[in-house]
Amino acid sequence: MAQINPSINFNGNAEEAFNFYKSVFGGAFARVIRYKDMPISEFPISDKEADKLMHIAFPIGSNVLIGNDVPECMGVVSENENRSKISISAESKAEATQLFEGLSAGGQIEVPLDESPWGSYFGMFRDKYGIEWMVDFDPRDQVKI
């Protein structure tokens, strides 16, 4: 069964916020990716934003808090409005496809479901009710030790 995790957008202070959350909950970050680590030609990032966070994952219990800095080229996040997405971590590529297609029906696809530059199967959309979702299947998360 898929797992749902909150994902929060920040205006450049995601790392500060996540270090604060880590100081409260304890633990360690599962993944930290900076914009300079994954250049994407469709979204050119300025040198001053290269060290900002493209993705950070922080396990808290059986859930994962996810965050990122929104680059200036995509606009500013209104901190007085909803600035979060619901992130679904699927257990398989088939489940990711099923959930993406089902939930995005009648909505607006922002990032088509496909192989991502960071190695997962990822897509993002706003459903027909205006709720923002991300669907992700990362085969590296499925390895059991």
PDB file of N, CA and C in Angstrom, residues 69-115:
ATOM      1  N   ASP A  69      13.262  24.100  -1.592  1.00  0.00           N
ATOM      2  CA  ASP A  69      13.206  25.531  -1.841  1.00  0.00           C
ATOM      3  C   ASP A  69      12.642  25.738  -3.239  1.00  0.00           C
ATOM      4  N   VAL A  70      11.727  26.679  -3.383  1.00  0.00           N
ATOM      5  CA  VAL A  70      11.176  27.004  -4.696  1.00  0.00           C
ATOM      6  C   VAL A  70      12.124  27.997  -5.357  1.00  0.00           C
ATOM      7  N   PRO A  71      12.683  27.641  -6.524  1.00  0.00           N
ATOM      8  CA  PRO A  71      13.605  28.573  -7.183  1.00  0.00           C
ATOM      9  C   PRO A  71      12.865  29.821  -7.672  1.00  0.00           C
ATOM     10  N   GLU A  72      13.595  30.918  -7.726  1.00  0.00           N
ATOM     11  CA  GLU A  72      13.009  32.196  -8.134  1.00  0.00           C
ATOM     12  C   GLU A  72      12.329  32.125  -9.497  1.00  0.00           C
ATOM     13  N   CYS A  73      12.848  31.289 -10.408  1.00  0.00           N
ATOM     14  CA  CYS A  73      12.265  31.194 -11.753  1.00  0.00           C
ATOM     15  C   CYS A  73      10.843  30.627 -11.724  1.00  0.00           C
ATOM     16  N   MET A  74      10.440  30.022 -10.603  1.00  0.00           N
ATOM     17  CA  MET A  74       9.091  29.453 -10.482  1.00  0.00           C
ATOM     18  C   MET A  74       8.170  30.344  -9.652  1.00  0.00           C
ATOM     19  N   GLY A  75       8.655  31.498  -9.219  1.00  0.00           N
ATOM     20  CA  GLY A  75       7.830  32.416  -8.439  1.00  0.00           C
ATOM     21  C   GLY A  75       8.047  32.250  -6.948  1.00  0.00           C
ATOM     22  N   VAL A  76       7.364  33.072  -6.187  1.00  0.00           N
ATOM     23  CA  VAL A  76       7.506  33.082  -4.737  1.00  0.00           C
ATOM     24  C   VAL A  76       6.336  32.337  -4.115  1.00  0.00           C
ATOM     25  N   VAL A  77       6.618  31.555  -3.098  1.00  0.00           N
ATOM     26  CA  VAL A  77       5.583  30.846  -2.358  1.00  0.00           C
ATOM     27  C   VAL A  77       4.933  31.829  -1.395  1.00  0.00           C
ATOM     28  N   SER A  78       3.613  31.898  -1.412  1.00  0.00           N
ATOM     29  CA  SER A  78       2.905  32.732  -0.453  1.00  0.00           C
ATOM     30  C   SER A  78       2.868  31.994   0.874  1.00  0.00           C
ATOM     31  N   GLU A  79       3.557  32.532   1.861  1.00  0.00           N
ATOM     32  CA  GLU A  79       3.632  31.857   3.150  1.00  0.00           C
ATOM     33  C   GLU A  79       2.356  32.006   3.957  1.00  0.00           C
ATOM     34  N   ASN A  80       1.394  32.782   3.461  1.00  0.00           N
ATOM     35  CA  ASN A  80       0.107  32.915   4.130  1.00  0.00           C
ATOM     36  C   ASN A  80      -0.953  32.027   3.492  1.00  0.00           C
ATOM     37  N   GLU A  81      -0.587  31.294   2.452  1.00  0.00           N
ATOM     38  CA  GLU A  81      -1.506  30.393   1.772  1.00  0.00           C
ATOM     39  C   GLU A  81      -0.945  28.984   1.845  1.00  0.00           C
ATOM     40  N   ASN A  82      -1.681  28.050   1.294  1.00  0.00           N
ATOM     41  CA  ASN A  82      -1.230  26.660   1.250  1.00  0.00           C
ATOM     42  C   ASN A  82       0.058  26.590   0.449  1.00  0.00           C
ATOM     43  N   ARG A  83       1.097  26.080   1.055  1.00  0.00           N
ATOM     44  CA  ARG A  83       2.375  25.953   0.356  1.00  0.00           C
ATOM     45  C   ARG A  83       2.898  24.542   0.464  1.00  0.00           C
ATOM     46  N   SER A  84       1.996  23.591   0.506  1.00  0.00           N
ATOM     47  CA  SER A  84       2.414  22.210   0.642  1.00  0.00           C
ATOM     48  C   SER A  84       1.731  21.342  -0.403  1.00  0.00           C
ATOM     49  N   LYS A  85       2.296  20.159  -0.590  1.00  0.00           N
ATOM     50  CA  LYS A  85       1.737  19.164  -1.491  1.00  0.00           C
ATOM     51  C   LYS A  85       1.588  17.868  -0.706  1.00  0.00           C
ATOM     52  N   ILE A  86       0.753  16.998  -1.196  1.00  0.00           N
ATOM     53  CA  ILE A  86       0.662  15.666  -0.621  1.00  0.00           C
ATOM     54  C   ILE A  86       1.537  14.774  -1.478  1.00  0.00           C
ATOM     55  N   SER A  87       2.483  14.114  -0.847  1.00  0.00           N
ATOM     56  CA  SER A  87       3.416  13.241  -1.554  1.00  0.00           C
ATOM     57  C   SER A  87       3.064  11.793  -1.274  1.00  0.00           C
ATOM     58  N   ILE A  88       2.925  11.013  -2.338  1.00  0.00           N
ATOM     59  CA  ILE A  88       2.627   9.587  -2.213  1.00  0.00           C
ATOM     60  C   ILE A  88       3.872   8.805  -2.599  1.00  0.00           C
ATOM     61  N   SER A  89       4.330   7.953  -1.698  1.00  0.00           N
ATOM     62  CA  SER A  89       5.439   7.045  -1.988  1.00  0.00           C
ATOM     63  C   SER A  89       4.838   5.690  -2.323  1.00  0.00           C
ATOM     64  N   ALA A  90       4.840   5.351  -3.603  1.00  0.00           N
ATOM     65  CA  ALA A  90       4.228   4.098  -4.065  1.00  0.00           C
ATOM     66  C   ALA A  90       5.163   2.923  -3.824  1.00  0.00           C
ATOM     67  N   GLU A  91       4.577   1.736  -3.732  1.00  0.00           N
ATOM     68  CA  GLU A  91       5.359   0.518  -3.529  1.00  0.00           C
ATOM     69  C   GLU A  91       5.823  -0.116  -4.827  1.00  0.00           C
ATOM     70  N   SER A  92       5.264   0.340  -5.954  1.00  0.00           N
ATOM     71  CA  SER A  92       5.662  -0.208  -7.253  1.00  0.00           C
ATOM     72  C   SER A  92       5.413   0.849  -8.330  1.00  0.00           C
ATOM     73  N   LYS A  93       6.033   0.635  -9.469  1.00  0.00           N
ATOM     74  CA  LYS A  93       5.827   1.527 -10.608  1.00  0.00           C
ATOM     75  C   LYS A  93       4.365   1.447 -11.067  1.00  0.00           C
ATOM     76  N   ALA A  94       3.803   0.241 -11.051  1.00  0.00           N
ATOM     77  CA  ALA A  94       2.404   0.055 -11.452  1.00  0.00           C
ATOM     78  C   ALA A  94       1.469   0.820 -10.514  1.00  0.00           C
ATOM     79  N   GLU A  95       1.740   0.751  -9.215  1.00  0.00           N
ATOM     80  CA  GLU A  95       0.903   1.477  -8.255  1.00  0.00           C
ATOM     81  C   GLU A  95       1.041   2.978  -8.469  1.00  0.00           C
ATOM     82  N   ALA A  96       2.255   3.456  -8.712  1.00  0.00           N
ATOM     83  CA  ALA A  96       2.475   4.878  -8.967  1.00  0.00           C
ATOM     84  C   ALA A  96       1.661   5.331 -10.185  1.00  0.00           C
ATOM     85  N   THR A  97       1.691   4.545 -11.246  1.00  0.00           N
ATOM     86  CA  THR A  97       0.938   4.877 -12.461  1.00  0.00           C
ATOM     87  C   THR A  97      -0.556   4.906 -12.183  1.00  0.00           C
ATOM     88  N   GLN A  98      -1.055   3.900 -11.488  1.00  0.00           N
ATOM     89  CA  GLN A  98      -2.487   3.821 -11.168  1.00  0.00           C
ATOM     90  C   GLN A  98      -2.931   5.037 -10.343  1.00  0.00           C
ATOM     91  N   LEU A  99      -2.174   5.369  -9.303  1.00  0.00           N
ATOM     92  CA  LEU A  99      -2.539   6.492  -8.445  1.00  0.00           C
ATOM     93  C   LEU A  99      -2.433   7.821  -9.190  1.00  0.00           C
ATOM     94  N   PHE A 100      -1.371   7.991  -9.972  1.00  0.00           N
ATOM     95  CA  PHE A 100      -1.192   9.221 -10.736  1.00  0.00           C
ATOM     96  C   PHE A 100      -2.344   9.421 -11.715  1.00  0.00           C
ATOM     97  N   GLU A 101      -2.643   8.385 -12.496  1.00  0.00           N
ATOM     98  CA  GLU A 101      -3.711   8.496 -13.496  1.00  0.00           C
ATOM     99  C   GLU A 101      -5.070   8.716 -12.844  1.00  0.00           C
ATOM    100  N   GLY A 102      -5.327   8.020 -11.740  1.00  0.00           N
ATOM    101  CA  GLY A 102      -6.611   8.160 -11.066  1.00  0.00           C
ATOM    102  C   GLY A 102      -6.797   9.525 -10.430  1.00  0.00           C
ATOM    103  N   LEU A 103      -5.818   9.966  -9.658  1.00  0.00           N
ATOM    104  CA  LEU A 103      -5.949  11.230  -8.945  1.00  0.00           C
ATOM    105  C   LEU A 103      -5.846  12.451  -9.854  1.00  0.00           C
ATOM    106  N   SER A 104      -5.129  12.347 -10.956  1.00  0.00           N
ATOM    107  CA  SER A 104      -4.963  13.505 -11.846  1.00  0.00           C
ATOM    108  C   SER A 104      -6.104  13.655 -12.849  1.00  0.00           C
ATOM    109  N   ALA A 105      -6.999  12.674 -12.917  1.00  0.00           N
ATOM    110  CA  ALA A 105      -8.119  12.739 -13.875  1.00  0.00           C
ATOM    111  C   ALA A 105      -8.931  14.016 -13.643  1.00  0.00           C
ATOM    112  N   GLY A 106      -9.066  14.813 -14.689  1.00  0.00           N
ATOM    113  CA  GLY A 106      -9.809  16.059 -14.601  1.00  0.00           C
ATOM    114  C   GLY A 106      -9.004  17.197 -14.005  1.00  0.00           C
ATOM    115  N   GLY A 107      -7.757  16.938 -13.658  1.00  0.00           N
ATOM    116  CA  GLY A 107      -6.901  17.957 -13.052  1.00  0.00           C
ATOM    117  C   GLY A 107      -5.898  18.500 -14.043  1.00  0.00           C
ATOM    118  N   GLN A 108      -4.846  19.106 -13.524  1.00  0.00           N
ATOM    119  CA  GLN A 108      -3.810  19.717 -14.361  1.00  0.00           C
ATOM    120  C   GLN A 108      -2.461  19.086 -14.014  1.00  0.00           C
ATOM    121  N   ILE A 109      -1.868  18.425 -14.997  1.00  0.00           N
ATOM    122  CA  ILE A 109      -0.572  17.790 -14.796  1.00  0.00           C
ATOM    123  C   ILE A 109       0.521  18.852 -14.881  1.00  0.00           C
ATOM    124  N   GLU A 110       1.350  18.911 -13.850  1.00  0.00           N
ATOM    125  CA  GLU A 110       2.449  19.869 -13.804  1.00  0.00           C
ATOM    126  C   GLU A 110       3.758  19.233 -14.255  1.00  0.00           C
ATOM    127  N   VAL A 111       4.008  17.992 -13.821  1.00  0.00           N
ATOM    128  CA  VAL A 111       5.183  17.224 -14.241  1.00  0.00           C
ATOM    129  C   VAL A 111       4.682  15.831 -14.609  1.00  0.00           C
ATOM    130  N   PRO A 112       4.746  15.440 -15.877  1.00  0.00           N
ATOM    131  CA  PRO A 112       4.268  14.116 -16.277  1.00  0.00           C
ATOM    132  C   PRO A 112       5.010  13.003 -15.538  1.00  0.00           C
ATOM    133  N   LEU A 113       4.311  11.927 -15.254  1.00  0.00           N
ATOM    134  CA  LEU A 113       4.905  10.779 -14.565  1.00  0.00           C
ATOM    135  C   LEU A 113       5.918  10.119 -15.487  1.00  0.00           C
ATOM    136  N   ASP A 114       7.181  10.102 -15.043  1.00  0.00           N
ATOM    137  CA  ASP A 114       8.255   9.566 -15.868  1.00  0.00           C
ATOM    138  C   ASP A 114       9.488   9.356 -14.990  1.00  0.00           C
ATOM    139  N   GLU A 115      10.514   8.779 -15.570  1.00  0.00           N
ATOM    140  CA  GLU A 115      11.785   8.608 -14.863  1.00  0.00           C
ATOM    141  C   GLU A 115      12.349   9.999 -14.552  1.00  0.00           C
TER     142      GLU A 115
END
